[in-house]
Amino acid sequence: MGRNSNFASRKKRKTKYGQQVARLRFRARAAIEPCISHLKRNHSLGLNFLKGVAGDINNALLAGIGYNLKMRLNQIKQQILLWLELVLRIFLGKYNFQSQKTAF
């Protein structure tokens, strides 16, 4: 009985490694929480109209798919705008319309 009482009275101390692992987990969770909040507000993760456990899973999957699709479409839009700007700069640089005088 003396062994068990001695074991219960000792506090478990965290090692430096344990503290580092815990800190990394907290940081990872802090990075994920804004994404989950965004999914709940804008991609209907908060409301679930599908039935059962399979409905919960499908709702989460669909919300994630919508989030990823929106991010990818924004990336494509930025790439298109960059290419369009590049083409316009080349076109306007090659044909400088402001320096040419019109006959009118």
mmCIF file with all atom_site columns, C-alpha atoms in Angstrom:
data_model
loop_
_atom_site.group_PDB
_atom_site.id
_atom_site.type_symbol
_atom_site.label_atom_id
_atom_site.label_alt_id
_atom_site.label_comp_id
_atom_site.label_asym_id
_atom_site.label_entity_id
_atom_site.label_seq_id
_atom_site.pdbx_PDB_ins_code
_atom_site.Cartn_x
_atom_site.Cartn_y
_atom_site.Cartn_z
_atom_site.occupancy
_atom_site.B_iso_or_equiv
_atom_site.pdbx_formal_charge
_atom_site.auth_seq_id
_atom_site.auth_comp_id
_atom_site.auth_asym_id
_atom_site.auth_atom_id
_atom_site.pdbx_PDB_model_num
ATOM 1   C CA . MET A 1 1   ? 0.000   0.000  0.000   1.00 0.00 ? 1   MET A CA 1
ATOM 2   C CA . GLY A 1 2   ? 2.969   2.312  0.548   1.00 0.00 ? 2   GLY A CA 1
ATOM 3   C CA . ARG A 1 3   ? 4.001   2.021  -3.066  1.00 0.00 ? 3   ARG A CA 1
ATOM 4   C CA . ASN A 1 4   ? 0.633   3.102  -4.474  1.00 0.00 ? 4   ASN A CA 1
ATOM 5   C CA . SER A 1 5   ? 0.312   6.113  -2.192  1.00 0.00 ? 5   SER A CA 1
ATOM 6   C CA . ASN A 1 6   ? 3.834   7.235  -3.092  1.00 0.00 ? 6   ASN A CA 1
ATOM 7   C CA . PHE A 1 7   ? 3.033   6.879  -6.798  1.00 0.00 ? 7   PHE A CA 1
ATOM 8   C CA . ALA A 1 8   ? -0.187  8.879  -6.483  1.00 0.00 ? 8   ALA A CA 1
ATOM 9   C CA . SER A 1 9   ? 1.503   11.742 -4.663  1.00 0.00 ? 9   SER A CA 1
ATOM 10  C CA . ARG A 1 10  ? 4.164   12.314 -7.332  1.00 0.00 ? 10  ARG A CA 1
ATOM 11  C CA . LYS A 1 11  ? 3.360   14.875 -9.999  1.00 0.00 ? 11  LYS A CA 1
ATOM 12  C CA . LYS A 1 12  ? 4.085   14.089 -13.579 1.00 0.00 ? 12  LYS A CA 1
ATOM 13  C CA . ARG A 1 13  ? 6.511   16.659 -14.914 1.00 0.00 ? 13  ARG A CA 1
ATOM 14  C CA . LYS A 1 14  ? 6.625   17.664 -18.529 1.00 0.00 ? 14  LYS A CA 1
ATOM 15  C CA . THR A 1 15  ? 9.935   17.306 -20.258 1.00 0.00 ? 15  THR A CA 1
ATOM 16  C CA . LYS A 1 16  ? 11.241  19.884 -22.727 1.00 0.00 ? 16  LYS A CA 1
ATOM 17  C CA . TYR A 1 17  ? 10.332  17.523 -25.550 1.00 0.00 ? 17  TYR A CA 1
ATOM 18  C CA . GLY A 1 18  ? 6.784   17.125 -24.205 1.00 0.00 ? 18  GLY A CA 1
ATOM 19  C CA . GLN A 1 19  ? 6.406   20.885 -23.997 1.00 0.00 ? 19  GLN A CA 1
ATOM 20  C CA . GLN A 1 20  ? 7.616   21.317 -27.580 1.00 0.00 ? 20  GLN A CA 1
ATOM 21  C CA . VAL A 1 21  ? 5.198   18.683 -28.863 1.00 0.00 ? 21  VAL A CA 1
ATOM 22  C CA . ALA A 1 22  ? 2.307   20.276 -26.975 1.00 0.00 ? 22  ALA A CA 1
ATOM 23  C CA . ARG A 1 23  ? 3.232   23.708 -28.340 1.00 0.00 ? 23  ARG A CA 1
ATOM 24  C CA . LEU A 1 24  ? 3.298   22.376 -31.916 1.00 0.00 ? 24  LEU A CA 1
ATOM 25  C CA . ARG A 1 25  ? -0.124  20.790 -31.445 1.00 0.00 ? 25  ARG A CA 1
ATOM 26  C CA . PHE A 1 26  ? -1.563  24.036 -30.088 1.00 0.00 ? 26  PHE A CA 1
ATOM 27  C CA . ARG A 1 27  ? -0.144  25.962 -33.036 1.00 0.00 ? 27  ARG A CA 1
ATOM 28  C CA . ALA A 1 28  ? -1.551  23.460 -35.517 1.00 0.00 ? 28  ALA A CA 1
ATOM 29  C CA . ARG A 1 29  ? -4.962  23.725 -33.908 1.00 0.00 ? 29  ARG A CA 1
ATOM 30  C CA . ALA A 1 30  ? -4.763  27.532 -33.904 1.00 0.00 ? 30  ALA A CA 1
ATOM 31  C CA . ALA A 1 31  ? -4.070  27.406 -37.655 1.00 0.00 ? 31  ALA A CA 1
ATOM 32  C CA . ILE A 1 32  ? -7.037  25.119 -38.348 1.00 0.00 ? 32  ILE A CA 1
ATOM 33  C CA . GLU A 1 33  ? -9.674  26.896 -36.243 1.00 0.00 ? 33  GLU A CA 1
ATOM 34  C CA . PRO A 1 34  ? -10.139 29.873 -38.625 1.00 0.00 ? 34  PRO A CA 1
ATOM 35  C CA . CYS A 1 35  ? -10.708 27.450 -41.522 1.00 0.00 ? 35  CYS A CA 1
ATOM 36  C CA . ILE A 1 36  ? -13.355 25.577 -39.549 1.00 0.00 ? 36  ILE A CA 1
ATOM 37  C CA . SER A 1 37  ? -15.047 28.844 -38.602 1.00 0.00 ? 37  SER A CA 1
ATOM 38  C CA . HIS A 1 38  ? -15.038 29.915 -42.262 1.00 0.00 ? 38  HIS A CA 1
ATOM 39  C CA . LEU A 1 39  ? -16.555 26.572 -43.281 1.00 0.00 ? 39  LEU A CA 1
ATOM 40  C CA . LYS A 1 40  ? -19.292 26.916 -40.668 1.00 0.00 ? 40  LYS A CA 1
ATOM 41  C CA . ARG A 1 41  ? -20.250 30.426 -41.696 1.00 0.00 ? 41  ARG A CA 1
ATOM 42  C CA . ASN A 1 42  ? -19.850 30.450 -45.465 1.00 0.00 ? 42  ASN A CA 1
ATOM 43  C CA . HIS A 1 43  ? -20.058 26.836 -46.601 1.00 0.00 ? 43  HIS A CA 1
ATOM 44  C CA . SER A 1 44  ? -23.004 25.596 -44.491 1.00 0.00 ? 44  SER A CA 1
ATOM 45  C CA . LEU A 1 45  ? -21.003 23.272 -42.282 1.00 0.00 ? 45  LEU A CA 1
ATOM 46  C CA . GLY A 1 46  ? -23.014 24.485 -39.287 1.00 0.00 ? 46  GLY A CA 1
ATOM 47  C CA . LEU A 1 47  ? -26.392 23.446 -40.696 1.00 0.00 ? 47  LEU A CA 1
ATOM 48  C CA . ASN A 1 48  ? -26.905 19.866 -41.723 1.00 0.00 ? 48  ASN A CA 1
ATOM 49  C CA . PHE A 1 49  ? -30.048 18.810 -43.541 1.00 0.00 ? 49  PHE A CA 1
ATOM 50  C CA . LEU A 1 50  ? -28.785 15.329 -44.400 1.00 0.00 ? 50  LEU A CA 1
ATOM 51  C CA . LYS A 1 51  ? -29.948 12.332 -42.392 1.00 0.00 ? 51  LYS A CA 1
ATOM 52  C CA . GLY A 1 52  ? -27.838 10.130 -40.163 1.00 0.00 ? 52  GLY A CA 1
ATOM 53  C CA . VAL A 1 53  ? -24.125 9.590  -39.691 1.00 0.00 ? 53  VAL A CA 1
ATOM 54  C CA . ALA A 1 54  ? -23.605 9.225  -43.427 1.00 0.00 ? 54  ALA A CA 1
ATOM 55  C CA . GLY A 1 55  ? -25.319 12.602 -43.883 1.00 0.00 ? 55  GLY A CA 1
ATOM 56  C CA . ASP A 1 56  ? -22.943 14.189 -41.377 1.00 0.00 ? 56  ASP A CA 1
ATOM 57  C CA . ILE A 1 57  ? -19.960 12.773 -43.231 1.00 0.00 ? 57  ILE A CA 1
ATOM 58  C CA . ASN A 1 58  ? -21.299 13.835 -46.634 1.00 0.00 ? 58  ASN A CA 1
ATOM 59  C CA . ASN A 1 59  ? -22.089 17.339 -45.362 1.00 0.00 ? 59  ASN A CA 1
ATOM 60  C CA . ALA A 1 60  ? -18.538 17.766 -44.047 1.00 0.00 ? 60  ALA A CA 1
ATOM 61  C CA . LEU A 1 61  ? -17.088 16.454 -47.311 1.00 0.00 ? 61  LEU A CA 1
ATOM 62  C CA . LEU A 1 62  ? -19.249 18.741 -49.433 1.00 0.00 ? 62  LEU A CA 1
ATOM 63  C CA . ALA A 1 63  ? -18.344 21.767 -47.319 1.00 0.00 ? 63  ALA A CA 1
ATOM 64  C CA . GLY A 1 64  ? -14.639 20.951 -47.692 1.00 0.00 ? 64  GLY A CA 1
ATOM 65  C CA . ILE A 1 65  ? -15.013 20.419 -51.431 1.00 0.00 ? 65  ILE A CA 1
ATOM 66  C CA . GLY A 1 66  ? -16.751 23.781 -51.779 1.00 0.00 ? 66  GLY A CA 1
ATOM 67  C CA . TYR A 1 67  ? -14.027 25.504 -49.770 1.00 0.00 ? 67  TYR A CA 1
ATOM 68  C CA . ASN A 1 68  ? -11.242 23.939 -51.844 1.00 0.00 ? 68  ASN A CA 1
ATOM 69  C CA . LEU A 1 69  ? -13.049 24.693 -55.102 1.00 0.00 ? 69  LEU A CA 1
ATOM 70  C CA . LYS A 1 70  ? -13.454 28.337 -54.164 1.00 0.00 ? 70  LYS A CA 1
ATOM 71  C CA . MET A 1 71  ? -9.761  28.606 -53.269 1.00 0.00 ? 71  MET A CA 1
ATOM 72  C CA . ARG A 1 72  ? -8.734  26.972 -56.565 1.00 0.00 ? 72  ARG A CA 1
ATOM 73  C CA . LEU A 1 73  ? -11.038 29.215 -58.624 1.00 0.00 ? 73  LEU A CA 1
ATOM 74  C CA . ASN A 1 74  ? -9.523  32.283 -56.951 1.00 0.00 ? 74  ASN A CA 1
ATOM 75  C CA . GLN A 1 75  ? -6.042  31.010 -57.863 1.00 0.00 ? 75  GLN A CA 1
ATOM 76  C CA . ILE A 1 76  ? -7.110  30.493 -61.482 1.00 0.00 ? 76  ILE A CA 1
ATOM 77  C CA . LYS A 1 77  ? -8.643  33.979 -61.558 1.00 0.00 ? 77  LYS A CA 1
ATOM 78  C CA . GLN A 1 78  ? -5.392  35.512 -60.316 1.00 0.00 ? 78  GLN A CA 1
ATOM 79  C CA . GLN A 1 79  ? -3.382  33.611 -62.935 1.00 0.00 ? 79  GLN A CA 1
ATOM 80  C CA . ILE A 1 80  ? -5.707  34.740 -65.722 1.00 0.00 ? 80  ILE A CA 1
ATOM 81  C CA . LEU A 1 81  ? -5.459  38.354 -64.580 1.00 0.00 ? 81  LEU A CA 1
ATOM 82  C CA . LEU A 1 82  ? -1.663  38.161 -64.471 1.00 0.00 ? 82  LEU A CA 1
ATOM 83  C CA . TRP A 1 83  ? -1.483  36.709 -67.983 1.00 0.00 ? 83  TRP A CA 1
ATOM 84  C CA . LEU A 1 84  ? -3.948  39.281 -69.274 1.00 0.00 ? 84  LEU A CA 1
ATOM 85  C CA . GLU A 1 85  ? -1.906  42.086 -67.742 1.00 0.00 ? 85  GLU A CA 1
ATOM 86  C CA . LEU A 1 86  ? 1.268   40.653 -69.297 1.00 0.00 ? 86  LEU A CA 1
ATOM 87  C CA . VAL A 1 87  ? -0.320  40.397 -72.753 1.00 0.00 ? 87  VAL A CA 1
ATOM 88  C CA . LEU A 1 88  ? -1.705  43.924 -72.534 1.00 0.00 ? 88  LEU A CA 1
ATOM 89  C CA . ARG A 1 89  ? 1.656   45.339 -71.472 1.00 0.00 ? 89  ARG A CA 1
ATOM 90  C CA . ILE A 1 90  ? 3.370   43.610 -74.390 1.00 0.00 ? 90  ILE A CA 1
ATOM 91  C CA . PHE A 1 91  ? 0.665   44.733 -76.840 1.00 0.00 ? 91  PHE A CA 1
ATOM 92  C CA . LEU A 1 92  ? 0.615   48.331 -75.621 1.00 0.00 ? 92  LEU A CA 1
ATOM 93  C CA . GLY A 1 93  ? 4.404   48.453 -75.516 1.00 0.00 ? 93  GLY A CA 1
ATOM 94  C CA . LYS A 1 94  ? 4.711   47.142 -79.072 1.00 0.00 ? 94  LYS A CA 1
ATOM 95  C CA . TYR A 1 95  ? 2.001   49.382 -80.505 1.00 0.00 ? 95  TYR A CA 1
ATOM 96  C CA . ASN A 1 96  ? 2.228   52.699 -78.750 1.00 0.00 ? 96  ASN A CA 1
ATOM 97  C CA . PHE A 1 97  ? -1.070  54.294 -79.746 1.00 0.00 ? 97  PHE A CA 1
ATOM 98  C CA . GLN A 1 98  ? -0.493  57.543 -77.871 1.00 0.00 ? 98  GLN A CA 1
ATOM 99  C CA . SER A 1 99  ? 2.576   58.514 -79.895 1.00 0.00 ? 99  SER A CA 1
ATOM 100 C CA . GLN A 1 100 ? 0.840   58.055 -83.264 1.00 0.00 ? 100 GLN A CA 1
ATOM 101 C CA . LYS A 1 101 ? -1.150  61.015 -84.570 1.00 0.00 ? 101 LYS A CA 1
ATOM 102 C CA . THR A 1 102 ? -4.449  60.325 -86.193 1.00 0.00 ? 102 THR A CA 1
ATOM 103 C CA . ALA A 1 103 ? -5.589  61.962 -89.436 1.00 0.00 ? 103 ALA A CA 1
ATOM 104 C CA . PHE A 1 104 ? -8.780  63.294 -87.937 1.00 0.00 ? 104 PHE A CA 1
#
